[in-house]
Every structure is written in C-alpha cells, then in structure tokens.
C-alpha cells in the first residue's frame, strides 16, 4: 500500500522535544479482517520475531529501510546522480543496485525524493501520536457505522511500548475502538499498561511446541503463552490467530493443542485460522532478502476446511480467515 | 400502521424467508440462456409497408398506423411453461429493426453483426436481403437524417473529433422514460381511450390549433386499441393451444392465460397475475413502438403492491414464481446497436430500471413485502434485467438494506443504491413538486425522474470534459487532427497563473457546451417532426390533456440531460499543473506541453509522467487539494449546461456518468497531465482514475462526497469493486452498509458494487493497464492485484472463486 501523499516523501527524524514519536511503516484504511467492523491498521515498524512466512518483512527492523521495486524502475538515473554516498550503481538496462552497507539512511533519503516512479521507497516514517491519529480519524464515520476502529499492528506493536501506550491512550480518549495485533512476545511490564486502553486483542499463536516455535520464528513461546494467560485474566476479548502455514504448523496435533489452550482461557471470542498466502513474498525481494518459504503453495480450500473440522469439538468458536 | 389486509399478507409472506426459484423458473431460465440473439426483420417489413401506405397522412397518424400494422401482424408465440406471455420478436432475445430512426449504419454493418467482438447477432443471408431491399425506402426519411440537417457544421465537427457524442436518440427512437403503469393497472387501456375520446369531444375544430390535437388524440385512440387487440391475439392463441393440450395442468394454465389476456391491459387488473400480465404488455409494446431503450418500470413495488395485497388466493410461492417469470421476460427484449455503440454499451443492455423502497409521496417509508420479493426475484433469476435498484433514506428498514446487500454479494453488480436524502432536493431544485420529487424512480443507469409525467431525455450526450481540457492546453486546436475546434484562449505557456488556466478552460467549456446544446436540440426537433410516439405519449401526463405528443412537449416535466465524462482525469490534470508547475515550479508548462505532444516518449518523458503520476495529489484519496479541484472541474461543466433550454420547453440538466463511454471517449484524447497516456480510457463516472485511488474505498467515498451531486441532477455514478471475501458474513454486510451510508450521508447519490470474480481477475491479468487500482483484500492483507507475480495472482484467483 502507499502512504498518503503528505507522508510520502521521507524526511529524516526531526529533533524531538519530549513528545513520543513512533516509527510507522504504513496505514491501511478499510481493513476488514483485523478486528470488528471497518478499521484502519497502523503498522508499527520493528519486530523481535523472524517468522519464516512473514508477510510484512519490511516491518522487521526497527529503523527506516530502503525498498527497491525493480518493476517500477524506469532507469532514469536520477538516484545515481543524487546519492551523496555514491552507493547506487546502474544494474542492467533498466535497473540499479544499491549498496546498503554504504547507504546513509536514516539521515539521508535523497534517492527516494527523486525517484518519481516510486521504484525506491523508504519504509518507515517518524510520526507523532497526533499525526497518526489524524490519519486514523479520517475514517471515523465508517467506524461508527460498522463498529470498527483502529488496529495497531506491525511488526510487533509492543516493540515500541512508549509510543504504543501514548497512541492507545490518545485513541481511547478520542473515543475510538482500539485493537492490537500482537505476537505476544514482549515484557508483560510494557504490555500491561497498554491493555487498559484496548477493546480487543488479536493474539498470534504460531506454534504450541517450544522447539518448533523457536525454529520457525527465532524465539521461544513460553513468554508468549504466559502473556496470553495474563491478557485473558484481565478479561479483554481475545481472538487467537493461527497463521496456517503448510507443513510448518498445520499438523493436527499442533492445531488440537492450540485449540485446547484457547479453551482453557475464559475470554477467547474465536480462534481464527488464517490461511497462508504469498502476497507478501515480493517484499522480501524488494528488501533483497531471501524468502524462506519460496515455492510453498497455499492450502486448497478443502484442506483448510478439513483442518478446521479437526477442531469441531472445541468449545472455542473456530473461523477461517477471521 | 398496518391494515388488517397488510397484516394478513405479512402472515402469508415472510419477507425474511422468501421462496427460491421453482423448477419452472429454473427451466425457463436455462432455456433463455441457451438462446443466441438474432436479427428479426419482421418489424422492419411491417413498418416499411405501413409507411408506404400512409404517405398522405399526418405524421402522428402514420405512427399509429405503423404500430397497428406491427401489432396486428407480427408473429406471436407462447413458450412451454410460460405464464406471463408476450414477445417482441419472432424469437426470444432477437432484436427488431427500427429503420425509421436510422438504418444507414445497419446497412453498412450487416455483414459484421455475426463477426464483431461484442454483442453478436446472427442473421441469415435471406434476412440480409430482406433488409437491403427495404433500406432504400428510408433514404432521407429518418429522424437521424433530419437531425443531421438541423445541426451546424461546427457542432458536427466537434462530434467528429470526439468532444461529445449526441445521445442515442440521434440514431434511435425516444426511450429513457417511465410511463404511468399504475393508471393502466387501475383503469385499463380502455380508460386511456375514454380519456382521449373525452378530450376529442371537447375540441372545436374551427380552432386551427385543435386540428393537430385532433390528429394526436385520434392516433392515441388507435394505438391503444391496437395494443388491446394485440393482447387479444395472445388470448386466442392460448385458447387454441389449450384445445390441443394433452396435459390437464398445462391446459388449465393456457385457459387462464386466455382469460387474463382477454381482460388486460384493456380492463383494470384484479389479481396479482393479471396485474403482472397487464404490466408486461405495456412494457413490451413500448419497446416495439420505439427503440430508445431504458424503458424503466421504476416503482414497481409501489404500483403492483395493491394487487398483491388484494389477491387473497395467491400463495407466497406462487406470487414469487410469477414475479420471477416476469423478471425473465425482461431479458427477452433486445436491441441491435452499431459496432461503435457496443463499445459504450456492451452486453446487450436494455436498462429497464426497476427500483424498490424509498419514501412515498408523503415522505414516509414506502417499503412493502413486494420490495423484498423483487430483490429475491433478482437473486432467483440471476439475470441482468431488470436493472434492479433500491432507494434508501433515513428510515429504510435494516432488513431491506440487508436483503439488498445480500443480492450485491451475488456479484451481479446489482442492486444500485440511490440516496433519497440528496436526490429529492436535487429534483426540487429542478422544479418538481415536493410530492413528485419524493416519488422519483430511476431511468436507465442512474437518472432520477418522476415516472409517468416526465420526458427527461436523460441520455442526451456524453460530453468529453477531458477533451475540453486537451483543447485548452492546445489553445483550441485539436492535436489529433491539427484543426482548430475551439476559440483561441492563449498558448499554454502564456497562462501565467493557475487562474489564467482555469479561465481558459471555462471559455473552451462554454464554447463546446453551446455546440452540444445545438446538436441536442436538433435531434429533439427531428423527433417531434418525424417520429412522435402516440402510444408512449398516451401514458405520460399531460399529453392527452394538452393534446400534444411527448416529442412536441406534451409531458408535464421536460428535461435534456447530457453527461460529463472524465471528471477525475481533468481534476488530476489540473491538480498536477497547479502543484508541480504553478506552486512547486518543479516543471515548466513548455516541458509538459512537449511531453504530452510526444505521449511521454523516451526516458525523460517517462520520468515526467512518473512525476505527474506520483508527486501530485490525486482525486479519490480523501485529500482536499485534488478533491476541491474535482469539484471545480465538474462545476465548470454543470453550470454551463444548466443555462440552456430545449425545444419541449424544459431545461438542460447535467449528469456525471459514462455508462462505458469513458473507453471510446478516452480513445480520442491524447496524453493528459494526470499522467494518462494517449488513447487510454477516461475515469468512470465520478470514480477516481483507475489506479490512483491508493487509499482504499473509504477514502474514495469521502472524496466523491466533495463533488456537488445535487447540481448533477441527471445522475452521478460511482462504481466500487470488492473482493467477495469482503462481504462474506454478516459483518461484511454491515461494512457494505456503512460504506453506502457514509457516502449517502456526505451527499453522494448513487453507488453500485461489483464483486470481483474470476473473470475480472483474468481480465486484469490480460489488461493490467485497466486495473491498476484493483485492490484485493484477502484475509489480513491487501495488495494491488496487478503488481503481484503470476503465481500469486493464481492463488488469489482460486481463493476468489472459493470465497475465502
Ligand atoms: S538514502 Fe541516501 S545514501 Fe542511501 S542510497 Fe539513498 S541517496 Fe544514497
Ligand atoms: S530514480 Fe528511481 S526510476 Fe530512476 S533509476 Fe533510480 S530507482 Fe530507477
């Protein structure tokens, strides 16, 4: 998606006078699968996990990053002339190569400004709480009519705890419905204060087995499951979300264990099976990273239905797609 | 308050659990779908013969005689299992020929009809020979030729260069109308005859003005009697078929058809079945008398309802089945268009718009069980006619809204939603009474009017606003032909400020709107002189009282409505010039002009194009900068149009919708400063330029509300595409309603939703340039479809089909 024009040109972080500033990668208006009603998602950049199937790989690192979309490049050469570090070179008739090691982001960003074709974009803007909420407020009428609101996602929103707290608090003060979409991998001390300002928690449970979880995401799941119990104890409505990745976490055993865990909790509104898709795959390439799941095909609908059927006896409502 | 009769009906018909299609409906639908359209020459033969016999007669009587000749002699048939009967041609879905309006194009294209890419019609060599033999008679006698003779050379040149196309009455008969169906149901056509005879009796023939009235009223009487005889022929046929029918069930049905057709439309309708049959004869004959299309039933749920209410015998299942059968009949009507027009009107459309819901003449909610049943009939028949619409207002029952949203989800692109809150004031501003404004329906695509008393010529033109901008940029000279079309308003490079640019644009606009008005009025006059329509006129107020045909100003309300096309392209172009040239000085006018002339050739051209595309604000993203300019650009057109009057004594009123004329009109416009390449389609209606609506549907909706929809009282159109996944459950339905309501609360008047299907996505793969803005929202993620690689596109196509 594209940031609105006013945020489109990258500007290095301005000097701040105490006000919390967050690193936002994008907004997505008319989001209809991430919490109730019509919502705007605010993507906060930076995440401690390294999930192999990540569909927002541009949101992993907690700093602005260059993305290069070769298909958009028209070979105009403007970026080459502009780069103060001379780290961009021609690469083929219609392309460039960027030496990221030599690049002076986050201070620079000059190439993005002259790349009219949006072949070079910079993911990550430093925005204040008011700037974010001004954007969120644009769709207020839609939220009011559909029971929607704002969803803070990422990346891992709790990876910017101070900013997230300020955002959630200010959003609630403006009467917005708030949700967070989290991996649950954060210190409970930073999670707890935010909870008071949330209406819904969308909580990923990627694997029940600690080893497998570590292998697939780079981190252990003990803290995640502990935090989920704590969120539940607060009485907040939870949607447990399982990204259903073929061959990685879609075994019957894991799904049953996940459902059993969800069933032990008191405030799980639903367990959402999110069928794997590959729409984020191109972004791995734009970041010059290898996609670990290259060639993995999504489930057919019947397979997803069959997997959901495994959980039929569960007291928790199971949905496909959320 | 519900009356006891209404209470009883509600107990009989559960609007939340309406019956699905019966086996009969399914079978007839299957049979219909299998039919390939053909050309039917019978009408052409009969009308030509009638004209040859009546050359000494006044034109209105000739028209009545022609209708009599057709209805008395055309082939009629009753198909197996049919209950509602009445055919337009020798075969269902065939298209009749109307040589009296124009036939030169048909003569030229006879051999192409089977071969063209869209809207194919079969025609045998024998039939071609029949037509070739009768065409010469019409040479010089058509409405089209008279209209052309009445136009000025300048206005014809503007048409030739694509500044505007005169609406379809230039080549066709008058249509785009809704008659007083309620009158027919209540009084019967014998009531209409009686009214005409009463007026005739009042005439004083020594008064020279009364001579013409006498002719008109005589023609009305003859035409109505011809329709009654036509129904009688079906009655006789049904009785004949009953005599030899072996199956006792079908025999009884045929006898019932014989009884009904002997009674209606001559007499007032009683039962629900009689009312439907009476309605159908009217709807049918209007499309035999003329081929203006968009003959719109409008508030069918209102005028048919008393007959459902009073019919104690009909069950919910039977009533729904009858309605479904009628809905299928709508699809049997067809029309052959020239190849050029099939590009603007693809898919054999007849635009018979049927609208449900809304407020009544007193301003109260008018929803009734039939409103739901009509939506159900669309769901049951899944065909493209009638074009079903729904009016919504602050008190529209949530259940009706939800029913409509469920039909939207089927992916037929229907119903279209209309907004009482702003359409009623728009009509008031055009001089309708409060009651009439509340009683509006929709003609054709999106054009509001009150039925039974309006001749609105809603399809008066497609006016190419983008071409006007192109001419402004080129000082009045058409870059495609090198010829001067408009006044000199200054070399682009001499327009020192944005205000200078806008002033030049307004001057060009004024010039071309004038030429448009001349052309439209020429066509209008030609119809009054050569093809007044007595049957149609007899069912529209105040023709009988005035003794004047519709084409000569007999209607109570008279309008001419030309549509502006390309608002978003002009808005984005002006916004780019304002921002990048006049404000940021990032590029000069000379550079822009050179790049446009070259269609952005070369790397430098492409780089400039990318700047125009990506560094200027775009209409449709909820950004006031571009949205305000869009408002201005549209107003410049609308204000010019509403200055003028038509020969029927009414005013011009602008609309902003393109049907699909945005494609052919785009083909004649060179590159534009919004970054659009030469020849590419223009934006659709009031929708943003395809691919420039980066910020999603909510932002587009908010931008669209910035336009003045009230001044565009001939209708505006907003198309929105959704992935089926977005509408999958009750939350999806409520989201859809939230989008509609936000648009309508903000001042939008129309929206329709296209649910993306596999075909759309396949087409997007083949023609990505037309789908740059197509966003697919699959659970938890959305992306521009055309930017994804093929394997991922394939995933999405398979998910789209399976709705997950
Ligand atoms: S951000 Fe600056 S240093 Fe880095 S590639 Fe772009 S122009 Fe060069
Ligand atoms: S400025 Fe953009 S389009 Fe031009 S060469 Fe650099 S990356 Fe490609």
mmCIF file of C-alpha atoms in Angstrom, chain B residues 414-593:
data_model
loop_
_atom_site.group_PDB
_atom_site.id
_atom_site.type_symbol
_atom_site.label_atom_id
_atom_site.label_comp_id
_atom_site.label_asym_id
_atom_site.label_seq_id
_atom_site.Cartn_x
_atom_site.Cartn_y
_atom_site.Cartn_z
ATOM 1 C CA UNK B 414 -26.898 -5.049 -8.600
ATOM 2 C CA UNK B 415 -28.769 -3.539 -6.942
ATOM 3 C CA UNK B 416 -27.661 0.016 -7.446
ATOM 4 C CA UNK B 417 -28.222 2.152 -4.361
ATOM 5 C CA UNK B 418 -29.845 5.591 -4.560
ATOM 6 C CA UNK B 419 -29.987 8.251 -1.949
ATOM 7 C CA UNK B 420 -33.337 9.877 -1.197
ATOM 8 C CA UNK B 421 -31.670 12.407 1.087
ATOM 9 C CA UNK B 422 -29.970 14.198 -1.809
ATOM 10 C CA UNK B 423 -31.869 13.141 -4.914
ATOM 11 C CA UNK B 424 -35.151 14.593 -3.639
ATOM 12 C CA UNK B 425 -33.604 18.054 -3.079
ATOM 13 C CA UNK B 426 -31.883 17.817 -6.474
ATOM 14 C CA UNK B 427 -35.241 17.230 -8.155
ATOM 15 C CA UNK B 428 -36.880 20.006 -6.143
ATOM 16 C CA UNK B 429 -34.196 22.326 -7.471
ATOM 17 C CA UNK B 430 -35.320 21.408 -10.997
ATOM 18 C CA UNK B 431 -38.878 22.456 -10.322
ATOM 19 C CA UNK B 432 -40.592 19.210 -9.327
ATOM 20 C CA UNK B 433 -43.259 19.474 -6.656
ATOM 21 C CA UNK B 434 -42.393 18.018 -3.283
ATOM 22 C CA UNK B 435 -44.688 15.019 -3.814
ATOM 23 C CA UNK B 436 -43.348 14.335 -7.288
ATOM 24 C CA UNK B 437 -39.747 14.618 -6.131
ATOM 25 C CA UNK B 438 -40.431 12.068 -3.377
ATOM 26 C CA UNK B 439 -41.985 9.789 -5.954
ATOM 27 C CA UNK B 440 -38.891 9.603 -8.131
ATOM 28 C CA UNK B 441 -37.522 6.490 -9.720
ATOM 29 C CA UNK B 442 -34.508 5.825 -11.870
ATOM 30 C CA UNK B 443 -34.307 5.763 -15.637
ATOM 31 C CA UNK B 444 -31.741 3.588 -17.316
ATOM 32 C CA UNK B 445 -28.454 3.714 -15.463
ATOM 33 C CA UNK B 446 -28.681 6.388 -12.819
ATOM 34 C CA UNK B 447 -31.042 9.142 -13.948
ATOM 35 C CA UNK B 448 -33.702 10.247 -11.483
ATOM 36 C CA UNK B 449 -37.133 11.476 -12.600
ATOM 37 C CA UNK B 450 -40.725 11.133 -11.579
ATOM 38 C CA UNK B 451 -42.381 8.468 -13.697
ATOM 39 C CA UNK B 452 -45.436 8.929 -15.842
ATOM 40 C CA UNK B 453 -45.066 12.677 -16.276
ATOM 41 C CA UNK B 454 -41.542 13.351 -17.478
ATOM 42 C CA UNK B 455 -39.806 13.399 -20.831
ATOM 43 C CA UNK B 456 -36.286 13.768 -19.491
ATOM 44 C CA UNK B 457 -34.110 12.770 -22.450
ATOM 45 C CA UNK B 458 -31.670 11.589 -19.871
ATOM 46 C CA UNK B 459 -29.258 10.147 -22.350
ATOM 47 C CA UNK B 460 -28.727 13.359 -24.275
ATOM 48 C CA UNK B 461 -24.967 13.163 -24.726
ATOM 49 C CA UNK B 462 -21.636 12.045 -23.454
ATOM 50 C CA UNK B 463 -19.587 15.165 -23.189
ATOM 51 C CA UNK B 464 -15.845 14.697 -23.083
ATOM 52 C CA UNK B 465 -14.574 17.004 -20.351
ATOM 53 C CA UNK B 466 -11.054 15.652 -20.816
ATOM 54 C CA UNK B 467 -11.120 16.652 -24.481
ATOM 55 C CA UNK B 468 -12.055 20.174 -23.441
ATOM 56 C CA UNK B 469 -9.009 20.244 -21.195
ATOM 57 C CA UNK B 470 -6.860 18.969 -24.042
ATOM 58 C CA UNK B 471 -8.191 21.746 -26.270
ATOM 59 C CA UNK B 472 -7.490 24.270 -23.517
ATOM 60 C CA UNK B 473 -3.896 23.088 -23.343
ATOM 61 C CA UNK B 474 -3.646 23.430 -27.114
ATOM 62 C CA UNK B 475 -5.252 26.840 -27.449
ATOM 63 C CA UNK B 476 -8.392 25.457 -29.092
ATOM 64 C CA UNK B 477 -6.605 23.320 -31.674
ATOM 65 C CA UNK B 478 -7.211 19.583 -31.724
ATOM 66 C CA UNK B 479 -3.766 17.977 -31.563
ATOM 67 C CA UNK B 480 -5.014 14.796 -33.169
ATOM 68 C CA UNK B 481 -6.240 16.420 -36.370
ATOM 69 C CA UNK B 482 -4.334 19.700 -36.208
ATOM 70 C CA UNK B 483 -7.599 21.560 -36.793
ATOM 71 C CA UNK B 484 -8.943 24.445 -34.786
ATOM 72 C CA UNK B 485 -12.115 23.402 -32.967
ATOM 73 C CA UNK B 486 -12.474 25.995 -30.235
ATOM 74 C CA UNK B 487 -11.660 29.649 -29.662
ATOM 75 C CA UNK B 488 -8.103 30.769 -29.073
ATOM 76 C CA UNK B 489 -7.729 31.089 -25.317
ATOM 77 C CA UNK B 490 -3.977 31.588 -25.197
ATOM 78 C CA UNK B 491 -0.870 29.459 -25.733
ATOM 79 C CA UNK B 492 -0.412 27.216 -22.711
ATOM 80 C CA UNK B 493 2.963 28.785 -21.905
ATOM 81 C CA UNK B 494 1.371 32.228 -21.703
ATOM 82 C CA UNK B 495 -1.062 31.161 -18.995
ATOM 83 C CA UNK B 496 0.952 32.654 -16.179
ATOM 84 C CA UNK B 497 -1.214 31.618 -13.264
ATOM 85 C CA UNK B 498 -3.484 28.753 -12.358
ATOM 86 C CA UNK B 499 -6.404 31.162 -12.517
ATOM 87 C CA UNK B 500 -5.487 32.024 -16.108
ATOM 88 C CA UNK B 501 -5.514 28.333 -16.911
ATOM 89 C CA UNK B 502 -8.939 27.871 -15.315
ATOM 90 C CA UNK B 503 -10.306 30.898 -17.145
ATOM 91 C CA UNK B 504 -9.169 29.441 -20.462
ATOM 92 C CA UNK B 505 -10.710 26.081 -19.529
ATOM 93 C CA UNK B 506 -14.026 27.762 -18.720
ATOM 94 C CA UNK B 507 -14.044 29.618 -22.045
ATOM 95 C CA UNK B 508 -13.453 26.436 -24.002
ATOM 96 C CA UNK B 509 -16.127 24.742 -21.927
ATOM 97 C CA UNK B 510 -18.677 27.437 -22.693
ATOM 98 C CA UNK B 511 -17.943 27.145 -26.397
ATOM 99 C CA UNK B 512 -18.350 23.384 -26.607
ATOM 100 C CA UNK B 513 -21.376 23.168 -24.355
ATOM 101 C CA UNK B 514 -23.062 25.594 -26.757
ATOM 102 C CA UNK B 515 -22.294 23.265 -29.663
ATOM 103 C CA UNK B 516 -23.622 20.376 -27.624
ATOM 104 C CA UNK B 517 -26.890 22.189 -26.982
ATOM 105 C CA UNK B 518 -27.318 22.951 -30.677
ATOM 106 C CA UNK B 519 -26.814 19.299 -31.543
ATOM 107 C CA UNK B 520 -29.154 18.015 -28.856
ATOM 108 C CA UNK B 521 -31.899 20.409 -29.769
ATOM 109 C CA UNK B 522 -31.593 19.455 -33.435
ATOM 110 C CA UNK B 523 -32.230 15.834 -32.532
ATOM 111 C CA UNK B 524 -35.112 16.792 -30.281
ATOM 112 C CA UNK B 525 -36.788 18.778 -33.051
ATOM 113 C CA UNK B 526 -36.281 15.962 -35.523
ATOM 114 C CA UNK B 527 -38.197 13.521 -33.308
ATOM 115 C CA UNK B 528 -41.054 15.979 -32.893
ATOM 116 C CA UNK B 529 -41.299 16.349 -36.636
ATOM 117 C CA UNK B 530 -40.675 12.811 -37.836
ATOM 118 C CA UNK B 531 -41.399 10.327 -35.100
ATOM 119 C CA UNK B 532 -43.777 11.371 -32.352
ATOM 120 C CA UNK B 533 -44.889 8.270 -30.442
ATOM 121 C CA UNK B 534 -48.629 8.056 -29.826
ATOM 122 C CA UNK B 535 -48.746 5.033 -27.521
ATOM 123 C CA UNK B 536 -45.897 6.199 -25.307
ATOM 124 C CA UNK B 537 -47.369 9.708 -25.214
ATOM 125 C CA UNK B 538 -50.768 8.427 -24.158
ATOM 126 C CA UNK B 539 -49.332 7.033 -20.908
ATOM 127 C CA UNK B 540 -47.445 10.158 -19.846
ATOM 128 C CA UNK B 541 -49.094 13.186 -18.254
ATOM 129 C CA UNK B 542 -50.107 15.763 -19.649
ATOM 130 C CA UNK B 543 -50.003 14.630 -23.274
ATOM 131 C CA UNK B 544 -53.689 13.772 -23.558
ATOM 132 C CA UNK B 545 -54.784 16.879 -21.682
ATOM 133 C CA UNK B 546 -52.537 19.080 -23.814
ATOM 134 C CA UNK B 547 -53.343 17.168 -26.984
ATOM 135 C CA UNK B 548 -49.639 17.097 -27.693
ATOM 136 C CA UNK B 549 -47.177 14.251 -28.186
ATOM 137 C CA UNK B 550 -44.314 13.749 -25.814
ATOM 138 C CA UNK B 551 -41.867 14.664 -28.548
ATOM 139 C CA UNK B 552 -43.556 18.024 -29.010
ATOM 140 C CA UNK B 553 -43.613 18.985 -25.346
ATOM 141 C CA UNK B 554 -46.688 17.108 -24.085
ATOM 142 C CA UNK B 555 -45.066 15.928 -20.861
ATOM 143 C CA UNK B 556 -45.562 17.697 -17.553
ATOM 144 C CA UNK B 557 -41.802 17.876 -16.931
ATOM 145 C CA UNK B 558 -39.275 18.248 -19.728
ATOM 146 C CA UNK B 559 -35.508 17.969 -19.482
ATOM 147 C CA UNK B 560 -32.414 17.280 -21.531
ATOM 148 C CA UNK B 561 -29.586 15.602 -19.657
ATOM 149 C CA UNK B 562 -26.083 15.381 -21.141
ATOM 150 C CA UNK B 563 -23.369 13.575 -19.173
ATOM 151 C CA UNK B 564 -19.901 14.866 -18.458
ATOM 152 C CA UNK B 565 -17.201 12.199 -18.709
ATOM 153 C CA UNK B 566 -13.647 12.358 -17.411
ATOM 154 C CA UNK B 567 -14.073 14.489 -14.294
ATOM 155 C CA UNK B 568 -11.345 12.651 -12.428
ATOM 156 C CA UNK B 569 -8.843 12.946 -15.292
ATOM 157 C CA UNK B 570 -9.410 16.672 -15.522
ATOM 158 C CA UNK B 571 -9.199 17.033 -11.760
ATOM 159 C CA UNK B 572 -5.925 15.121 -11.542
ATOM 160 C CA UNK B 573 -4.536 17.012 -14.533
ATOM 161 C CA UNK B 574 -5.389 20.394 -13.089
ATOM 162 C CA UNK B 575 -4.086 19.369 -9.667
ATOM 163 C CA UNK B 576 -0.792 18.261 -11.212
ATOM 164 C CA UNK B 577 -0.399 21.531 -13.117
ATOM 165 C CA UNK B 578 -1.305 23.593 -10.094
ATOM 166 C CA UNK B 579 1.029 21.771 -7.751
ATOM 167 C CA UNK B 580 4.019 20.916 -9.908
ATOM 168 C CA UNK B 581 4.023 23.887 -12.292
ATOM 169 C CA UNK B 582 2.409 26.833 -10.577
ATOM 170 C CA UNK B 583 3.342 26.080 -6.964
ATOM 171 C CA UNK B 584 6.436 23.899 -6.809
ATOM 172 C CA UNK B 585 7.835 25.023 -10.174
ATOM 173 C CA UNK B 586 9.242 21.526 -10.498
ATOM 174 C CA UNK B 587 8.481 21.508 -14.206
ATOM 175 C CA UNK B 588 7.522 24.134 -16.814
ATOM 176 C CA UNK B 589 4.430 24.353 -18.979
ATOM 177 C CA UNK B 590 6.622 24.119 -22.070
ATOM 178 C CA UNK B 591 8.105 20.840 -20.830
ATOM 179 C CA UNK B 592 4.674 19.482 -20.079
ATOM 180 C CA UNK B 593 3.294 20.514 -23.424
#
